[in-house]
Amino acid sequence: MKLFDVYPINNINIVKAFGSYVWDDNEVEYLDLYGGHAVISIGHTHPHWVEKIEDQLEKIAFYSNSVKIPLQAELADKLGKVSGKNNYQLFLCNSGAEANENALKLASFHNGRKKIIAFTKAFHGRTSLAVSATDNRSIIAPVNETENVVFLPFNDEEALKQYFKENGNNVCAVIVESIQGVGGIKVASKSFLQLIRKLCTEYGAVFIADEVQCGYGRTGKFYALDYAEVNADIYSMAKGMGNGFPIGAIAISPEIAPKYFMLGTTFGGNHLACAAGIAVLDVIENEKLMQNAEELGYFLMQEIAKIPELKNVRGKGLMIGFDVPGELKDLKKNLLFKHKIFTGEAKPNVIRLLPSLALTKNDAEKFLKALNEEVAFLVSQTENISAAINA
Ligand SMILES: Cc1ncc(COP(=O)(O)O)c(C=O)c1O
């Protein structure tokens, strides 16, 4: 049997990882500023995380949600504390798409409505309703097409006001990434997020903050929405939550009441996943990783902005994007194969940095040195080519 070929991949086999570094099967070392797509929050194979998972594995890995699982309550307590939202309720699942699927479904159960507002360039996952709320026609299968989702322009306050004015009483939920990830590190303005809050409250719609990529401390605050100083009714999360162990969740406002069987899952909240999740929060707190993300992110953005060829440096904390002009199109590839540094991308021309929140200043400087060198190299190459053409 062969693999179903859905990913264009780099020909690299990573066999070992620690902190912000990974090694391939030839023992070549790479600096990881991609974090396996924003997943590595506390650093690869963090000793506390390994120990917690190993300890749990020796006791019990899984039992279904038909019995008490005290680790779930422990995770909920810690998450409430670290996120500053103690009065929210936690529902555990296994991935980001699943978190958003449950968030949207819960919103609809809550107010009985159907219309979902999502935004241009949004990415919310690949399951049925999550993908319908994703602004990419090419990944929406015919069976997932629905008139229940409307896309409004991101950061356009007038369009949002107008839509609510005309249809507000039918709006079930607004789902938004405070910083769009797949969409290319697009930061929602504070006033836009505050307007979503205001209109949702006014019209009885549910405000869903998709924090799957921008959340969990990555921006320097626990939720990226915290920068707007408003609360969502539901926060969805996954990626950084398990540092690579699959776990997702929604944090639900106390105003939304649960009913038996409205949501459910076999694997969500299993013992091993909870152990991983608790270890991640321990480390985020003990090693002050949100503060580190904020400080190092600021440093990186300031330094990248000094390279004139790279445009529109943007983001918050360790969620950073910048535009790469056409002449430097090999930059990402050369960072990987020449300098042994993994970075992320967003089509067509954005480099995304999504490193572990435990990145060190030394490693940030190592990246900046490589970036400066590679940009200078690519610029000199284009200059040589144009000199040859003009000669
Ligand atoms: C903002 C956002 N939401 C949802 C998802 C889907 O998460 P998963 O791949 O875990 O289903 C992603 C994944 O990239 C994401 O970036």
Coordinates of N, CA and C and ligand atoms in Angstrom, one line a residue, residues 37 94-98 100 123-126 177 181-182 210-214 238-239, ligand 1:
H37 N 4.6 23.6 11.9 CA 3.3 24.4 11.7 C 2.7 24.9 13.0
N94 N -9.6 16.7 19.6 CA -8.3 16.2 19.1 C -7.6 17.0 18.1
S95 N -8.2 18.0 17.6 CA -7.5 18.8 16.5 C -8.2 20.2 16.4
G96 N -7.6 21.0 15.6 CA -8.1 22.4 15.4 C -9.4 22.4 14.6
A97 N -9.5 21.6 13.6 CA -10.7 21.5 12.8 C -11.9 21.1 13.7
E98 N -11.6 20.1 14.5 CA -12.6 19.5 15.4 C -13.1 20.5 16.4
N100 N -13.1 23.8 16.0 CA -14.0 24.8 15.3 C -15.3 24.2 14.9
F123 N -8.8 30.6 7.5 CA -8.6 29.2 7.5 C -9.1 28.6 8.8
H124 N -10.1 27.7 8.8 CA -10.6 27.1 10.0 C -10.5 25.6 10.1
G125 N -9.9 25.0 9.1 CA -9.8 23.5 9.1 C -10.5 22.8 8.0
R126 N -10.4 21.5 8.0 CA -10.8 20.8 6.8 C -12.0 19.9 7.0
E177 N -10.0 34.7 13.1 CA -8.6 34.6 13.7 C -8.1 36.0 14.0
G181 N -3.4 33.1 10.1 CA -2.1 32.3 9.9 C -1.9 31.9 8.4
V182 N -2.7 30.9 8.0 CA -2.6 30.4 6.6 C -2.8 31.6 5.6
D210 N -11.0 31.9 16.8 CA -10.2 30.8 16.4 C -8.7 31.0 16.8
E211 N -8.3 30.4 17.9 CA -7.0 30.7 18.4 C -6.1 29.4 18.2
V212 N -6.5 28.6 17.2 CA -5.7 27.4 16.9 C -4.3 27.7 16.6
Q213 N -4.0 28.7 15.8 CA -2.7 29.0 15.4 C -2.1 30.2 16.2
C214 N -3.0 31.3 16.4 CA -2.4 32.5 17.0 C -2.5 32.4 18.5
A238 N -5.7 24.4 19.6 CA -5.2 23.0 19.3 C -3.7 23.2 19.3
K239 N -3.1 23.1 18.1 CA -1.6 23.2 17.8 C -0.7 23.2 19.1
Ligands
LIG1 C1 -6.4 29.1 12.4 C2 -6.5 27.6 12.2 N1 -7.7 27.0 12.5 C3 -7.9 25.7 12.4 C4 -6.8 24.9 11.9 C5 -7.0 23.4 11.7 O1 -6.3 22.7 12.6 P1 -6.0 21.1 12.4 O2 -5.1 21.0 11.3 O3 -5.5 20.7 13.7 O4 -7.4 20.5 12.2 C6 -5.6 25.5 11.5 C7 -4.5 24.7 10.9 O5 -3.6 25.2 10.3 C8 -5.5 26.9 11.7 O6 -4.3 27.5 11.3

